[in-house]
């Protein structure tokens, strides 16, 4: 089997945080379950990966994990017409398939207060032996990034971790480059002409054993990523297209307005 014929790696999505800056809606829902249109943002993120053939998803859950369980257990019932048979021969018939019919979604309980590194470590048990790498992202941002290009870039550069570099709006710490290698980070740039980590990443599974084992509760973005950086194993693909996180009510409204306009930029690859 050639590399192009191999199944796409699974996507691990960090979904356990409390989303305090979006508190007016996350009091009732975890941030990845906050809706953009009729579906939660986690569905939009997963749909973006699925457009490139990703069918396996590992969700790292914590805060209000029951909302994810309810959503995915009842996904088909909410997405199609159904016939419910009551009584002795009870059962359910789903009328019609959905786009998501071949998705495999693992709902991994990674703890309420666990930090991102600990979540990755705990959820890594659901990687299969043949998974030499996996996609890694957060459950609160969308982009028109070409996932296939990101994976090809990761494999070509041969580093353990590949980030997506996107233009910020001045609120985030920026990355410094030498070629495709990341050399360091700086806090809160003044302008949006520089790049930040957009959160769409590819990781070799070696990062788990090399940087996370023995650290059951650490921020992946702190010591582990700094060690990956020190080892010169961190690269980044520059993405100049659309990217938007959903940290605030203003950003939530922006994404809903774009979706309701009928031309949401992050759906660019969905017709594949």
Tab-separated table of C-alpha atoms in Angstrom:
chain	number	residue	atom	x	y	z
A	1	UNK	CA	0.000	0.000	0.000
A	2	UNK	CA	1.466	3.359	-1.021
A	3	UNK	CA	1.460	6.342	1.324
A	4	UNK	CA	-1.326	7.994	-0.693
A	5	UNK	CA	-3.486	4.860	-0.260
A	6	UNK	CA	-3.039	4.651	3.485
A	7	UNK	CA	-5.967	5.689	5.699
A	8	UNK	CA	-5.731	9.193	7.081
A	9	UNK	CA	-4.507	9.438	10.688
A	10	UNK	CA	-7.110	9.982	13.408
A	11	UNK	CA	-7.861	13.469	14.701
A	12	UNK	CA	-7.527	14.055	18.435
A	13	UNK	CA	-9.514	17.098	19.553
A	14	UNK	CA	-9.046	18.819	22.915
A	15	UNK	CA	-12.561	19.455	24.243
A	16	UNK	CA	-12.225	19.493	28.016
A	17	UNK	CA	-11.805	23.162	28.908
A	18	UNK	CA	-14.411	25.387	30.522
A	19	UNK	CA	-14.339	28.295	28.049
A	20	UNK	CA	-14.439	30.992	30.717
A	21	UNK	CA	-14.193	33.880	28.224
A	22	UNK	CA	-17.411	32.634	26.607
A	23	UNK	CA	-19.083	32.211	29.966
A	24	UNK	CA	-22.516	33.528	28.959
A	25	UNK	CA	-23.030	30.453	26.749
A	26	UNK	CA	-20.666	27.922	28.359
A	27	UNK	CA	-22.605	27.982	31.624
A	28	UNK	CA	-24.971	25.591	29.842
A	29	UNK	CA	-22.710	24.003	27.219
A	30	UNK	CA	-19.012	23.163	26.911
A	31	UNK	CA	-17.428	25.463	24.327
A	32	UNK	CA	-17.043	22.824	21.571
A	33	UNK	CA	-20.788	22.178	21.835
A	34	UNK	CA	-21.741	25.845	21.360
A	35	UNK	CA	-23.703	26.016	18.084
A	36	UNK	CA	-22.696	27.640	14.836
A	37	UNK	CA	-25.959	27.532	12.970
A	38	UNK	CA	-27.774	24.308	13.863
A	39	UNK	CA	-24.665	22.263	14.705
A	40	UNK	CA	-22.019	22.682	17.425
A	41	UNK	CA	-18.602	24.011	16.441
A	42	UNK	CA	-17.083	20.563	17.105
A	43	UNK	CA	-19.133	19.221	14.166
A	44	UNK	CA	-17.799	21.993	11.908
A	45	UNK	CA	-14.230	21.103	12.909
A	46	UNK	CA	-14.792	17.384	12.336
A	47	UNK	CA	-16.471	18.046	9.004
A	48	UNK	CA	-13.366	19.964	7.930
A	49	UNK	CA	-11.158	16.947	8.671
A	50	UNK	CA	-13.624	14.506	7.110
A	51	UNK	CA	-13.430	16.448	3.828
A	52	UNK	CA	-9.891	15.062	3.504
A	53	UNK	CA	-10.742	11.488	4.447
A	54	UNK	CA	-10.332	11.575	8.221
A	55	UNK	CA	-12.913	9.180	9.658
A	56	UNK	CA	-11.633	8.498	13.184
A	57	UNK	CA	-11.919	11.082	15.933
A	58	UNK	CA	-10.770	10.988	19.554
A	59	UNK	CA	-12.412	13.683	21.675
A	60	UNK	CA	-10.602	14.553	24.916
A	61	UNK	CA	-13.491	15.360	27.237
A	62	UNK	CA	-13.745	16.956	30.659
A	63	UNK	CA	-16.140	19.811	31.441
A	64	UNK	CA	-19.775	18.784	30.847
A	65	UNK	CA	-18.763	15.600	29.005
A	66	UNK	CA	-22.343	14.388	29.199
A	67	UNK	CA	-23.311	16.939	26.551
A	68	UNK	CA	-20.985	15.256	24.039
A	69	UNK	CA	-22.265	11.802	24.981
A	70	UNK	CA	-25.882	12.865	24.490
A	71	UNK	CA	-25.105	14.552	21.164
A	72	UNK	CA	-23.229	11.649	19.577
A	73	UNK	CA	-25.382	8.837	20.965
A	74	UNK	CA	-28.447	10.551	19.506
A	75	UNK	CA	-26.780	11.905	16.369
A	76	UNK	CA	-28.715	9.865	13.790
A	77	UNK	CA	-32.016	10.331	15.601
A	78	UNK	CA	-31.540	14.094	15.391
A	79	UNK	CA	-30.291	14.085	11.795
A	80	UNK	CA	-32.817	11.876	9.964
A	81	UNK	CA	-36.455	10.837	10.053
A	82	UNK	CA	-36.984	7.850	12.344
A	83	UNK	CA	-39.618	5.214	13.026
A	84	UNK	CA	-39.829	4.001	16.614
A	85	UNK	CA	-41.349	0.559	17.268
A	86	UNK	CA	-42.737	0.211	20.781
A	87	UNK	CA	-43.615	-2.922	22.710
A	88	UNK	CA	-42.095	-6.406	22.625
A	89	UNK	CA	-40.265	-6.038	19.294
A	90	UNK	CA	-39.116	-2.527	20.018
A	91	UNK	CA	-36.522	-0.860	17.858
A	92	UNK	CA	-35.676	2.143	15.724
A	93	UNK	CA	-35.438	2.521	11.945
A	94	UNK	CA	-33.414	5.440	10.589
A	95	UNK	CA	-34.641	6.679	7.226
A	96	UNK	CA	-31.675	7.712	5.139
A	97	UNK	CA	-27.954	7.975	5.736
A	98	UNK	CA	-26.060	11.010	6.930
A	99	UNK	CA	-22.722	12.349	5.690
A	100	UNK	CA	-21.223	11.325	9.024
A	101	UNK	CA	-22.345	7.667	8.819
A	102	UNK	CA	-18.794	6.297	8.564
A	103	UNK	CA	-17.276	8.405	11.346
A	104	UNK	CA	-15.836	6.620	14.381
A	105	UNK	CA	-15.923	8.885	17.428
A	106	UNK	CA	-14.213	7.926	20.693
A	107	UNK	CA	-15.406	9.947	23.671
A	108	UNK	CA	-12.482	9.823	26.100
A	109	UNK	CA	-12.977	11.056	29.657
A	110	UNK	CA	-9.712	12.888	30.395
A	111	UNK	CA	-10.797	14.577	33.621
A	112	UNK	CA	-12.411	17.837	34.640
A	113	UNK	CA	-9.284	19.783	35.658
A	114	UNK	CA	-6.671	17.997	33.519
A	115	UNK	CA	-4.354	20.206	31.465
A	116	UNK	CA	-3.860	19.703	27.734
A	117	UNK	CA	-0.733	17.538	27.963
A	118	UNK	CA	-2.455	15.217	30.402
A	119	UNK	CA	-5.479	14.982	28.143
A	120	UNK	CA	-3.334	13.952	25.174
A	121	UNK	CA	-1.534	11.387	27.319
A	122	UNK	CA	-4.777	9.849	28.603
A	123	UNK	CA	-6.456	9.791	25.191
A	124	UNK	CA	-3.410	8.281	23.473
A	125	UNK	CA	-4.543	4.841	24.650
A	126	UNK	CA	-7.098	4.980	21.832
A	127	UNK	CA	-4.465	5.337	19.122
A	128	UNK	CA	-4.122	2.113	17.157
A	129	UNK	CA	-0.763	0.326	16.792
A	130	UNK	CA	-0.574	1.385	13.147
A	131	UNK	CA	-1.126	5.080	13.947
A	132	UNK	CA	2.373	6.481	13.488
A	133	UNK	CA	0.984	10.020	13.691
A	134	UNK	CA	-2.239	11.821	14.555
A	135	UNK	CA	-3.862	15.162	13.934
A	136	UNK	CA	-4.215	17.320	17.027
A	137	UNK	CA	-6.391	20.403	17.431
A	138	UNK	CA	-8.651	22.351	19.762
A	139	UNK	CA	-12.437	22.262	19.840
A	140	UNK	CA	-12.959	25.992	19.403
A	141	UNK	CA	-11.553	27.122	16.047
A	142	UNK	CA	-12.290	26.722	12.333
A	143	UNK	CA	-10.183	27.255	9.227
A	144	UNK	CA	-10.065	26.607	5.492
A	145	UNK	CA	-6.641	24.985	5.973
A	146	UNK	CA	-5.858	22.134	3.564
A	147	UNK	CA	-5.486	19.186	5.954
A	148	UNK	CA	-3.946	17.002	3.264
A	149	UNK	CA	-1.291	19.627	2.603
A	150	UNK	CA	-0.578	19.893	6.340
A	151	UNK	CA	0.001	16.126	6.593
A	152	UNK	CA	2.213	16.045	3.482
A	153	UNK	CA	4.235	18.975	4.867
A	154	UNK	CA	4.658	17.161	8.189
A	155	UNK	CA	5.923	14.002	6.527
A	156	UNK	CA	8.225	15.873	4.173
A	157	UNK	CA	9.917	17.806	6.991
A	158	UNK	CA	10.281	14.742	9.206
A	159	UNK	CA	9.783	16.581	12.514
A	160	UNK	CA	7.864	15.215	15.478
A	161	UNK	CA	5.353	18.067	15.615
A	162	UNK	CA	3.986	20.357	12.912
A	163	UNK	CA	1.913	23.436	13.713
A	164	UNK	CA	-0.223	25.584	11.461
A	165	UNK	CA	0.953	29.215	11.485
A	166	UNK	CA	-1.852	31.740	11.016
A	167	UNK	CA	-2.179	35.507	11.269
A	168	UNK	CA	-3.370	36.721	14.694
A	169	UNK	CA	-5.476	39.692	15.642
A	170	UNK	CA	-2.922	40.941	18.162
A	171	UNK	CA	-4.111	38.929	21.190
A	172	UNK	CA	-1.829	35.908	20.990
A	173	UNK	CA	1.822	34.958	21.415
A	174	UNK	CA	3.593	34.769	18.052
A	175	UNK	CA	6.089	32.295	16.590
A	176	UNK	CA	9.573	33.046	15.267
A	177	UNK	CA	10.892	31.074	12.284
A	178	UNK	CA	14.131	29.982	10.675
A	179	UNK	CA	13.001	28.402	7.397
A	180	UNK	CA	10.298	25.892	8.341
A	181	UNK	CA	11.674	25.383	11.848
A	182	UNK	CA	10.161	27.214	14.800
A	183	UNK	CA	12.839	28.977	16.852
A	184	UNK	CA	10.820	30.528	19.654
A	185	UNK	CA	7.742	32.339	20.873
A	186	UNK	CA	7.028	35.962	21.775
A	187	UNK	CA	4.036	37.247	23.703
A	188	UNK	CA	1.201	39.371	22.267
A	189	UNK	CA	2.429	41.040	19.075
A	190	UNK	CA	1.303	44.561	18.350
A	191	UNK	CA	0.203	43.919	14.754
A	192	UNK	CA	-1.336	41.018	12.842
A	193	UNK	CA	1.510	40.788	10.319
A	194	UNK	CA	3.163	37.929	12.223
A	195	UNK	CA	2.122	34.325	12.799
A	196	UNK	CA	0.701	32.394	15.749
A	197	UNK	CA	-0.067	28.716	16.303
A	198	UNK	CA	-3.471	28.186	14.698
A	199	UNK	CA	-4.001	24.945	16.615
A	200	UNK	CA	-4.249	22.592	13.634
A	201	UNK	CA	-1.317	20.252	14.238
A	202	UNK	CA	0.161	16.897	13.209
A	203	UNK	CA	2.064	14.930	15.848
A	204	UNK	CA	4.161	11.788	15.602
A	205	UNK	CA	2.994	9.449	18.355
A	206	UNK	CA	6.577	9.482	19.663
A	207	UNK	CA	5.769	12.789	21.360
A	208	UNK	CA	3.630	10.852	23.847
A	209	UNK	CA	6.404	8.564	25.081
A	210	UNK	CA	9.164	11.149	24.714
A	211	UNK	CA	7.553	14.288	26.138
A	212	UNK	CA	4.322	13.359	27.958
A	213	UNK	CA	4.770	10.048	29.778
A	214	UNK	CA	5.403	10.620	33.470
A	215	UNK	CA	3.658	13.992	33.233
A	216	UNK	CA	0.002	13.126	33.781
A	217	UNK	CA	-1.051	16.749	34.219
A	218	UNK	CA	0.902	19.359	32.277
A	219	UNK	CA	0.186	22.020	29.684
A	220	UNK	CA	1.268	20.613	26.324
A	221	UNK	CA	1.903	24.167	25.152
A	222	UNK	CA	4.373	24.822	27.979
A	223	UNK	CA	7.225	22.483	28.916
A	224	UNK	CA	6.580	19.666	26.387
A	225	UNK	CA	6.342	22.020	23.421
A	226	UNK	CA	9.350	23.997	24.619
A	227	UNK	CA	11.340	20.752	24.801
A	228	UNK	CA	10.206	19.792	21.299
A	229	UNK	CA	11.337	23.247	20.212
A	230	UNK	CA	14.709	22.830	21.956
A	231	UNK	CA	15.191	19.476	20.213
A	232	UNK	CA	14.548	21.178	16.850
A	233	UNK	CA	11.599	18.914	16.213
A	234	UNK	CA	8.989	21.633	15.682
A	235	UNK	CA	7.973	22.870	12.222
A	236	UNK	CA	5.060	24.973	11.017
A	237	UNK	CA	3.113	25.359	7.797
A	238	UNK	CA	2.232	28.985	7.064
A	239	UNK	CA	-1.463	29.402	6.292
A	240	UNK	CA	-2.609	32.728	4.886
A	241	UNK	CA	-6.238	31.766	4.418
A	242	UNK	CA	-9.180	31.894	6.805
A	243	UNK	CA	-8.775	31.056	10.494
A	244	UNK	CA	-10.938	32.055	13.426
A	245	UNK	CA	-11.156	30.904	17.023
A	246	UNK	CA	-14.261	31.290	19.194
A	247	UNK	CA	-13.115	32.708	22.518
A	248	UNK	CA	-15.578	35.548	23.046
A	249	UNK	CA	-19.253	36.368	22.418
A	250	UNK	CA	-18.122	38.692	19.612
A	251	UNK	CA	-16.330	35.830	17.854
A	252	UNK	CA	-19.299	33.533	18.411
A	253	UNK	CA	-21.532	36.071	16.692
A	254	UNK	CA	-19.012	36.544	13.873
A	255	UNK	CA	-18.946	32.818	13.089
A	256	UNK	CA	-22.731	32.581	13.186
A	257	UNK	CA	-23.052	35.583	10.883
A	258	UNK	CA	-20.630	33.993	8.411
A	259	UNK	CA	-22.533	30.694	8.555
A	260	UNK	CA	-25.903	32.369	8.105
A	261	UNK	CA	-24.561	34.285	5.106
A	262	UNK	CA	-24.298	31.000	3.214
A	263	UNK	CA	-20.614	31.501	2.437
A	264	UNK	CA	-18.759	30.392	5.574
A	265	UNK	CA	-15.059	30.322	4.558
A	266	UNK	CA	-14.213	27.203	6.572
A	267	UNK	CA	-16.523	25.099	4.337
A	268	UNK	CA	-14.224	25.619	1.340
A	269	UNK	CA	-13.198	21.930	1.097
A	270	UNK	CA	-16.443	20.324	2.202
A	271	UNK	CA	-17.597	19.232	-1.257
A	272	UNK	CA	-14.697	16.812	-1.671
